[in-house]
């Protein structure tokens, strides 16, 4: 007995009885209707952000309320890209096991057989290999004066934790300068390299580490001749080299440097290799050196329902006890899943962004005294000598306000996509808003704001690192025809409107 059209499955059965050309035509018509502007409008309305001011009063509105501290993702319009010109650019490509690096005036090729280069200003073939000791796949090549610092895989390293070889070659003579293997972490500066080599165990665990600082351009193959000092580790997992493998050049190895270690952050005198201060009793999530002090902040409470508060303390370098300690508020994410960070984490000119009793403030790091306090509930994103930029973590509208520090008057308002997990860096009249690094790729996106006008732009970068007067903006994409991966590096002034 055939199914009645009113019974379940009847329409599907009836549809199958239609001639095939008719079924195809109906499918095309229905698909076109779903993709039409009217349908697109309907779908977009279903997925759009709703302004809370439009909600009706009553129980539905009460159930739908967000915290006024949370920022609605996507509420701000998409910004135009910044269209300025970088100071210089570099590009490197990976062709299988060959690493090719392009600078403004030369091409460097690294393979298992050695290193070669070709001048871009001359029409000539690759020069003979500089040397034949590259036995592993090259991961990175960096020019430091008359030296090439090469990072390569180290497949002979024991344990399962990833380790590298780091070595240098004189670009004039082609002579090998120094060579470290089984390197867990390294940081490059204009004048030195800092490497950490750790005991490693199955399962990825890292044991005690030795940290060494060496001069880059010392013309010797003997590691001992290049070394400034070596710290032998204790029983914990530190110390680790400050910075990381992608730390850009641009500054000398600072006299005082923070060292990441377990279970503490410490301050090291890089001329002697001696520890001169630490925050052993403070569970620091980040820290920064400001003059003769270390400013450290602990992790915020992981449960937003308990109130998002982050402890901040100032330590005089050499003192174990903090000179002062305070709690400052952060903001929960829109899904109330986690607490955000302090947007402007590092102190600037001896001053730090804070939150006092729910109001934005700027405090002196030496005294913990407020030098500026806002009159409306918001959070300080960044500041310079002239203005303070605060964020109102509400739904829609102009979410950023710049207030003159001397006048107390609003200078401008702007709308910029921002989330409580983003961080901010101010250099001169340029404010950088950086998304939190991706959990797996460590890539991040950025917006830039002209502090004089409030004009805001998206910035073309997947990874940003600041050094001195420059910011190194990295990007990458895959070239299906030629290279496996193409990485680019744009070097910009860190103050874009200086």
Coordinates of C-alpha atoms in Angstrom, one line a residue:
X1 CA 0.0 0.0 0.0
X2 CA 1.4 3.4 -1.0
X3 CA 2.1 6.0 1.7
X4 CA -0.2 9.0 2.0
X5 CA 1.6 12.3 1.5
X6 CA 0.6 13.2 5.1
X7 CA 2.5 10.2 6.6
X8 CA 6.3 10.3 7.5
X9 CA 8.5 9.5 4.5
X10 CA 5.7 10.1 1.9
X11 CA 7.3 13.2 0.4
X12 CA 10.7 11.5 0.1
X13 CA 9.0 8.4 -1.6
X14 CA 7.0 10.6 -3.9
X15 CA 10.1 12.6 -4.8
X16 CA 12.0 9.5 -5.9
X17 CA 9.2 8.6 -8.3
X18 CA 9.7 11.8 -10.3
X19 CA 11.7 11.6 -13.5
X20 CA 15.4 12.1 -13.0
X21 CA 15.5 15.4 -15.1
X22 CA 12.7 16.8 -13.0
X23 CA 14.6 15.9 -9.8
X24 CA 17.8 17.6 -11.0
X25 CA 15.9 20.7 -12.0
X26 CA 14.2 21.0 -8.6
X27 CA 17.5 20.5 -6.8
X28 CA 19.1 23.4 -8.8
X29 CA 16.1 25.7 -8.1
X30 CA 16.1 25.0 -4.3
X31 CA 19.9 25.5 -4.1
X32 CA 19.6 28.8 -5.9
X33 CA 16.9 30.0 -3.5
X34 CA 19.0 29.1 -0.5
X35 CA 22.0 31.0 -1.9
X36 CA 20.0 34.0 -2.9
X37 CA 20.5 37.4 -1.2
X38 CA 17.2 37.1 0.6
X39 CA 18.3 33.7 2.1
X40 CA 21.7 35.0 2.9
X41 CA 20.1 37.9 4.7
X42 CA 18.0 35.5 6.7
X43 CA 21.0 33.3 7.7
X44 CA 23.1 36.4 8.6
X45 CA 20.3 37.6 10.8
X46 CA 20.3 34.3 12.6
X47 CA 24.1 34.5 13.2
X48 CA 24.4 38.2 13.9
X49 CA 25.3 40.0 17.2
X50 CA 22.3 41.5 18.9
X51 CA 22.5 44.8 20.7
X52 CA 21.3 44.4 24.3
X53 CA 19.5 47.8 24.0
X54 CA 17.1 46.2 21.6
X55 CA 16.2 43.4 23.9
X56 CA 12.7 43.6 25.5
X57 CA 12.3 43.9 29.2
X58 CA 11.4 40.8 31.2
X59 CA 12.6 37.3 31.9
X60 CA 14.1 36.7 28.5
X61 CA 16.3 39.8 28.6
X62 CA 17.4 38.9 32.2
X63 CA 18.4 35.4 31.1
X64 CA 20.4 36.7 28.1
X65 CA 22.5 39.3 29.9
X66 CA 26.2 39.2 29.4
X67 CA 28.6 40.6 32.0
X68 CA 29.3 44.2 31.3
X69 CA 33.0 43.3 31.6
X70 CA 33.0 41.0 28.6
X71 CA 33.6 42.2 25.0
X72 CA 31.3 40.9 22.3
X73 CA 33.5 39.2 19.7
X74 CA 32.9 40.6 16.2
X75 CA 30.9 43.6 17.4
X76 CA 33.5 46.0 16.1
X77 CA 33.8 46.5 12.3
X78 CA 36.6 45.0 10.3
X79 CA 39.5 47.5 10.0
X80 CA 41.3 48.4 6.8
X81 CA 44.9 47.2 6.4
X82 CA 47.8 49.5 7.2
X83 CA 49.3 50.5 3.8
X84 CA 52.6 51.9 4.8
X85 CA 56.0 50.7 3.5
X86 CA 58.4 48.6 5.7
X87 CA 61.9 49.7 6.2
X88 CA 63.2 46.4 4.6
X89 CA 62.0 42.9 4.0
X90 CA 63.4 39.3 4.0
X91 CA 61.9 36.1 2.6
X92 CA 62.9 32.5 3.0
X93 CA 61.6 29.4 1.3
X94 CA 61.9 25.8 2.0
X95 CA 62.3 23.5 -1.0
X96 CA 62.1 20.0 0.5
X97 CA 65.3 19.7 2.5
X98 CA 66.8 22.9 1.2
X99 CA 66.5 26.2 3.0
X100 CA 66.7 29.3 0.8
X101 CA 66.9 32.7 2.5
X102 CA 66.6 36.0 0.6
X103 CA 67.8 39.4 2.0
X104 CA 67.9 42.7 0.2
X105 CA 71.3 41.9 -1.4
X106 CA 72.0 38.2 -1.4
X107 CA 70.5 34.7 -1.5
X108 CA 71.7 32.0 0.9
X109 CA 71.1 28.4 0.3
X110 CA 71.5 25.7 2.9
X111 CA 71.3 22.0 2.3
X112 CA 72.7 18.8 3.8
X113 CA 75.9 19.5 1.8
X114 CA 76.7 23.0 3.0
X115 CA 76.0 26.7 2.6
X116 CA 76.2 28.8 -0.6
X117 CA 75.2 32.3 -1.5
X118 CA 74.6 34.4 -4.5
X119 CA 74.7 38.2 -4.7
X120 CA 71.5 39.7 -6.0
X121 CA 73.4 42.7 -7.4
X122 CA 75.6 40.5 -9.7
X123 CA 74.7 38.0 -12.4
X124 CA 76.6 35.0 -11.2
X125 CA 76.1 31.4 -10.2
X126 CA 76.1 30.1 -6.7
X127 CA 79.6 30.3 -5.1
X128 CA 81.2 27.0 -4.0
X129 CA 79.9 25.7 -0.6
X130 CA 81.4 27.6 2.3
X131 CA 81.9 24.3 4.2
X132 CA 80.7 20.8 4.2
X133 CA 79.7 20.2 7.8
X134 CA 75.9 20.7 7.5
X135 CA 74.8 17.1 8.3
X136 CA 71.2 17.9 9.3
X137 CA 68.3 19.8 7.9
X138 CA 68.7 23.6 8.3
X139 CA 65.8 25.3 10.1
X140 CA 67.0 28.9 10.2
X141 CA 69.8 31.2 9.0
X142 CA 70.5 34.6 10.4
X143 CA 73.2 37.1 9.4
X144 CA 74.9 38.8 12.4
X145 CA 77.6 41.2 11.1
X146 CA 80.2 39.1 9.4
X147 CA 78.8 35.8 10.7
X148 CA 76.0 33.5 9.7
X149 CA 74.2 31.8 12.6
X150 CA 72.7 28.5 11.5
X151 CA 70.1 26.5 13.4
X152 CA 69.8 22.8 12.2
X153 CA 68.1 19.7 13.4
X154 CA 70.0 17.4 15.8
X155 CA 68.8 13.9 15.2
X156 CA 71.6 12.4 17.3
X157 CA 70.4 14.2 20.4
X158 CA 69.2 11.8 23.1
X159 CA 65.7 11.8 24.5
X160 CA 62.5 12.8 22.8
X161 CA 62.6 16.5 23.6
X162 CA 63.3 18.5 20.4
X163 CA 66.9 19.8 20.3
X164 CA 69.0 21.7 17.7
X165 CA 72.5 22.4 16.5
X166 CA 73.5 26.1 16.6
X167 CA 76.7 27.2 14.9
X168 CA 78.3 30.2 13.2
X169 CA 80.2 30.7 10.0
X170 CA 82.4 33.7 9.0
X171 CA 80.9 35.1 5.8
X172 CA 84.3 36.5 4.6
X173 CA 86.6 33.5 5.1
X174 CA 84.0 30.7 5.2
X175 CA 85.6 29.5 8.4
X176 CA 83.5 27.8 11.0
X177 CA 83.4 29.8 14.2
X178 CA 81.8 27.7 16.9
X179 CA 79.3 24.9 17.2
X180 CA 76.8 23.9 19.9
X181 CA 74.8 20.7 19.7
X182 CA 71.9 19.4 21.8
X183 CA 70.6 22.9 22.3
X184 CA 67.1 23.2 23.8
X185 CA 66.8 27.0 23.7
X186 CA 68.7 29.8 22.2
X187 CA 68.5 33.6 21.9
X188 CA 70.4 35.8 19.5
X189 CA 71.6 39.4 20.1
X190 CA 73.8 41.7 18.1
X191 CA 76.9 40.6 20.0
X192 CA 76.1 37.3 21.6
X193 CA 74.2 34.1 21.6
X194 CA 72.8 32.5 24.7
X195 CA 72.2 28.7 24.6
X196 CA 70.7 26.3 27.1
X197 CA 71.4 22.6 27.0
X198 CA 69.3 20.4 29.2
X199 CA 69.1 16.8 30.2
X200 CA 66.1 15.3 28.5
X201 CA 64.1 12.2 29.2
X202 CA 61.6 10.0 27.4
X203 CA 58.2 11.5 27.5
X204 CA 59.4 15.0 26.7
X205 CA 60.5 15.9 30.3
X206 CA 63.4 18.4 30.7
X207 CA 65.9 18.0 33.4
X208 CA 68.7 20.3 34.7
X209 CA 70.0 22.8 32.1
X210 CA 73.4 24.5 31.6
X211 CA 73.2 28.0 30.1
X212 CA 76.1 29.6 28.2
X213 CA 76.7 33.0 26.7
X214 CA 79.2 33.2 23.8
X215 CA 80.5 36.0 21.5
X216 CA 79.1 35.5 18.0
X217 CA 81.9 36.8 15.8
X218 CA 85.0 35.2 17.6
X219 CA 87.1 33.6 14.9
X220 CA 87.7 30.3 16.5
X221 CA 86.3 26.7 16.3
X222 CA 86.9 26.2 20.0
X223 CA 83.7 26.8 22.0
X224 CA 85.7 27.7 25.1
X225 CA 87.4 30.6 23.4
X226 CA 84.0 32.1 22.4
X227 CA 82.3 31.6 25.8
X228 CA 81.8 34.5 28.2
X229 CA 80.4 32.3 31.0
X230 CA 78.5 29.1 31.7
X231 CA 76.0 28.5 34.5
X232 CA 75.8 24.9 35.7
X233 CA 72.2 24.1 36.6
X234 CA 71.0 23.0 40.0
X235 CA 68.3 20.4 40.6
X236 CA 65.4 22.3 38.9
X237 CA 64.7 22.6 35.2
X238 CA 66.2 26.1 34.8
X239 CA 67.7 28.2 33.8
X240 CA 66.5 28.7 30.3
X241 CA 67.8 31.1 27.7
X242 CA 65.8 34.4 27.6
X243 CA 63.9 35.1 24.4
X244 CA 63.6 32.3 21.9
X245 CA 64.8 31.0 18.5
X246 CA 63.0 33.8 16.6
X247 CA 64.2 36.6 18.7
X248 CA 65.2 39.3 16.3
X249 CA 68.5 41.2 16.4
X250 CA 68.6 44.9 17.1
X251 CA 70.0 45.1 20.6
X252 CA 73.1 44.1 22.6
X253 CA 72.8 41.5 25.2
X254 CA 71.4 43.6 28.1
X255 CA 73.4 43.8 31.3
X256 CA 70.5 42.5 33.2
X257 CA 68.2 39.9 31.7
X258 CA 65.2 37.9 32.9
X259 CA 65.7 34.1 32.9
X260 CA 62.8 31.7 32.7
X261 CA 63.3 28.9 35.1
X262 CA 61.5 26.4 37.2
X263 CA 60.0 27.2 39.6
X264 CA 60.9 30.9 39.4
X265 CA 61.8 33.9 37.4
X266 CA 65.2 35.4 38.2
X267 CA 67.3 38.3 37.1
X268 CA 70.8 37.6 35.8
X269 CA 73.9 39.8 35.4
X270 CA 74.8 38.9 31.8
X271 CA 78.4 40.2 32.2
X272 CA 79.2 37.8 35.0
X273 CA 76.5 35.1 34.6
X274 CA 75.5 35.6 38.3
X275 CA 72.0 35.7 39.6
X276 CA 71.3 39.1 41.1
X277 CA 67.6 38.7 42.0
X278 CA 64.6 36.5 41.8
X279 CA 60.9 36.2 42.7
X280 CA 61.2 32.8 44.3
X281 CA 58.2 33.2 46.6
X282 CA 56.0 34.9 44.0
X283 CA 54.2 32.7 41.4
X284 CA 54.9 35.0 38.5
X285 CA 53.2 34.6 35.1
X286 CA 55.3 37.3 33.6
X287 CA 57.9 39.9 34.7
X288 CA 59.8 42.9 33.3
X289 CA 62.8 44.8 34.4
X290 CA 62.3 48.5 35.1
X291 CA 65.5 50.3 36.2
X292 CA 66.6 48.7 39.4
X293 CA 63.4 46.8 39.9
X294 CA 61.6 43.8 38.7
X295 CA 57.8 44.1 38.1
X296 CA 56.1 40.7 38.3
X297 CA 52.5 39.7 37.8
X298 CA 50.9 36.5 38.8
X299 CA 48.3 34.5 36.9
X300 CA 44.7 35.6 37.2
X301 CA 42.2 33.5 39.0
X302 CA 41.3 30.7 36.5
X303 CA 37.7 30.8 37.6
X304 CA 35.9 34.0 36.4
X305 CA 33.1 33.3 38.9
X306 CA 35.6 34.0 41.7
X307 CA 36.4 37.4 40.2
X308 CA 39.3 38.1 37.8
X309 CA 42.1 39.5 39.9
X310 CA 45.8 39.4 39.1
X311 CA 48.5 40.0 41.8
X312 CA 51.2 42.5 40.9
X313 CA 54.4 43.1 42.8
X314 CA 57.6 45.2 42.6
X315 CA 60.9 43.7 43.7
X316 CA 64.0 45.8 44.2
X317 CA 66.6 43.7 42.4
X318 CA 68.4 41.7 45.0
X319 CA 65.5 41.8 47.5
X320 CA 63.5 38.6 48.1
X321 CA 60.5 40.4 49.5
X322 CA 58.4 42.7 47.4
X323 CA 58.5 46.4 48.0
X324 CA 54.7 46.4 47.4
X325 CA 52.1 44.0 46.2
X326 CA 48.5 44.7 45.0
X327 CA 45.6 43.0 43.2
X328 CA 44.4 44.5 39.9
X329 CA 41.3 43.5 38.0
X330 CA 41.3 41.8 34.6
X331 CA 38.3 40.9 32.5
X332 CA 36.6 37.6 31.7
X333 CA 36.3 36.4 28.1
X334 CA 32.9 36.6 26.4
X335 CA 32.1 33.0 27.1
X336 CA 33.0 33.4 30.8
X337 CA 35.5 30.5 30.3
X338 CA 38.7 32.2 31.5
X339 CA 40.1 35.5 32.8
X340 CA 41.9 37.8 30.5
X341 CA 45.4 39.4 31.0
X342 CA 46.6 42.8 31.9
X343 CA 46.6 44.4 28.5
X344 CA 49.6 46.6 29.0
X345 CA 51.8 44.2 30.9
X346 CA 55.1 45.9 30.8
X347 CA 55.8 49.2 32.7
X348 CA 56.6 52.3 30.7
X349 CA 58.7 55.1 32.1
X350 CA 58.3 53.7 35.6
X351 CA 54.5 53.5 35.4
X352 CA 52.1 50.6 35.1
X353 CA 48.5 50.3 34.0
X354 CA 46.2 49.1 36.8
X355 CA 42.7 48.9 38.1
X356 CA 41.8 50.5 41.4
X357 CA 38.4 49.7 42.9
X358 CA 36.9 49.1 39.4
X359 CA 38.3 52.2 37.9
X360 CA 41.2 52.5 35.4
X361 CA 44.4 53.9 36.8
X362 CA 48.1 54.5 36.1
X363 CA 50.4 53.9 39.0
X364 CA 54.1 54.6 39.8
X365 CA 56.0 51.3 40.0
X366 CA 58.3 52.6 42.6
X367 CA 55.6 53.6 45.1
X368 CA 52.3 51.9 43.9
X369 CA 50.8 55.4 44.0
X370 CA 48.2 56.5 41.4
X371 CA 49.2 59.3 39.0
X372 CA 46.0 59.1 37.0
X373 CA 42.6 57.6 37.7
X374 CA 39.6 57.5 35.4
X375 CA 36.1 58.5 36.4
X376 CA 34.1 55.8 34.6
X377 CA 34.4 52.0 34.9
X378 CA 36.8 50.7 32.2
X379 CA 40.2 49.2 31.8
X380 CA 43.5 50.9 30.8
X381 CA 44.7 49.5 27.5
X382 CA 47.7 51.7 27.1
X383 CA 49.2 55.2 27.7
X384 CA 52.0 57.5 26.8
X385 CA 53.1 60.9 28.3
X386 CA 50.0 62.7 26.9
X387 CA 47.0 60.4 26.9
X388 CA 45.5 57.3 28.5
X389 CA 43.4 54.8 26.3
X390 CA 40.7 52.9 28.1
X391 CA 38.5 50.1 26.9
X392 CA 34.8 49.8 27.8
X393 CA 34.1 46.1 27.7
X394 CA 30.5 46.4 26.6
X395 CA 28.5 45.5 23.5
X396 CA 29.0 47.5 20.3
X397 CA 29.7 51.2 19.9
X398 CA 33.0 53.1 20.4
X399 CA 34.8 50.8 22.8
X400 CA 38.1 52.8 23.1
X401 CA 38.4 56.3 24.6
X402 CA 41.5 58.4 24.7
X403 CA 41.7 60.9 27.7
X404 CA 44.2 63.7 28.0
X405 CA 46.3 63.1 31.1
X406 CA 46.6 66.8 31.8
X407 CA 43.1 67.9 30.8
X408 CA 41.0 64.9 31.8
X409 CA 39.0 65.5 28.6
X410 CA 38.2 62.9 25.9
X411 CA 40.5 63.4 22.9
X412 CA 38.9 60.8 20.6
X413 CA 36.9 57.6 20.5
X414 CA 37.4 54.6 18.3
X415 CA 36.0 51.1 17.6
X416 CA 38.6 48.3 17.5
X417 CA 38.1 44.5 17.7
X418 CA 39.7 43.6 21.1
X419 CA 39.3 40.8 23.6
X420 CA 40.3 40.4 27.2
X421 CA 43.1 38.0 26.3
X422 CA 44.8 40.5 23.9
X423 CA 47.9 42.5 25.0
X424 CA 48.9 46.0 24.2
X425 CA 52.3 47.7 23.5
X426 CA 52.7 51.5 23.2
X427 CA 55.7 52.9 21.3
X428 CA 55.6 56.7 21.0
X429 CA 52.3 57.6 19.3
X430 CA 51.6 54.0 18.1
X431 CA 49.6 51.6 20.1
X432 CA 49.8 47.9 19.1
X433 CA 46.9 45.6 20.0
X434 CA 48.1 42.0 19.8
X435 CA 45.9 38.9 19.9
X436 CA 46.9 36.1 22.2
X437 CA 49.3 33.7 20.5
X438 CA 47.6 30.6 18.9
X439 CA 48.0 27.6 21.2
X440 CA 49.6 25.5 18.5
X441 CA 51.2 27.9 15.9
X442 CA 52.0 30.7 18.3
X443 CA 50.8 33.1 15.5
X444 CA 49.1 36.3 16.4
X445 CA 47.3 39.1 14.6
X446 CA 47.6 42.8 15.3
X447 CA 45.8 46.2 15.1
X448 CA 47.6 49.5 15.2
X449 CA 46.2 52.8 16.5
X450 CA 47.5 56.3 15.9
X451 CA 47.3 57.8 19.4
X452 CA 47.1 61.3 18.1
X453 CA 43.9 60.7 16.0
X454 CA 42.4 57.4 17.0
X455 CA 42.7 56.1 13.4
X456 CA 43.0 52.3 13.6
X457 CA 44.2 49.6 11.1
X458 CA 44.8 45.9 10.8
X459 CA 48.4 45.0 10.5
X460 CA 49.7 42.3 8.1
X461 CA 51.5 39.9 10.4
X462 CA 51.2 36.5 12.0
X463 CA 53.9 37.0 14.6
X464 CA 55.3 40.2 16.0
X465 CA 58.5 40.8 18.0
X466 CA 59.7 44.1 19.2
X467 CA 63.3 45.1 19.5
X468 CA 64.6 48.6 20.0
X469 CA 63.1 51.0 17.4
X470 CA 61.9 48.2 15.2
X471 CA 59.1 45.6 15.1
X472 CA 59.7 42.4 13.1
X473 CA 56.5 41.2 11.5
X474 CA 56.5 37.6 10.2
X475 CA 54.1 36.0 7.8
X476 CA 54.0 32.6 6.0
X477 CA 52.1 30.9 3.2
X478 CA 52.4 27.7 1.2
X479 CA 53.4 27.8 -2.5
X480 CA 51.9 24.6 -4.1
X481 CA 53.9 25.0 -7.3
X482 CA 57.4 25.6 -6.0
X483 CA 58.2 25.9 -2.3
X484 CA 56.7 23.9 0.5
X485 CA 56.5 27.0 2.6
X486 CA 57.4 30.7 2.1
X487 CA 58.1 32.8 5.1
X488 CA 58.4 36.5 4.9
X489 CA 59.7 39.1 7.4
X490 CA 58.9 42.8 7.2
X491 CA 60.9 45.2 9.4
X492 CA 58.9 48.2 10.4
X493 CA 59.6 51.1 12.7
X494 CA 57.9 50.3 16.1
X495 CA 56.5 53.8 16.1
X496 CA 54.7 53.9 12.8
X497 CA 53.8 57.6 13.1
X498 CA 57.0 59.0 14.5

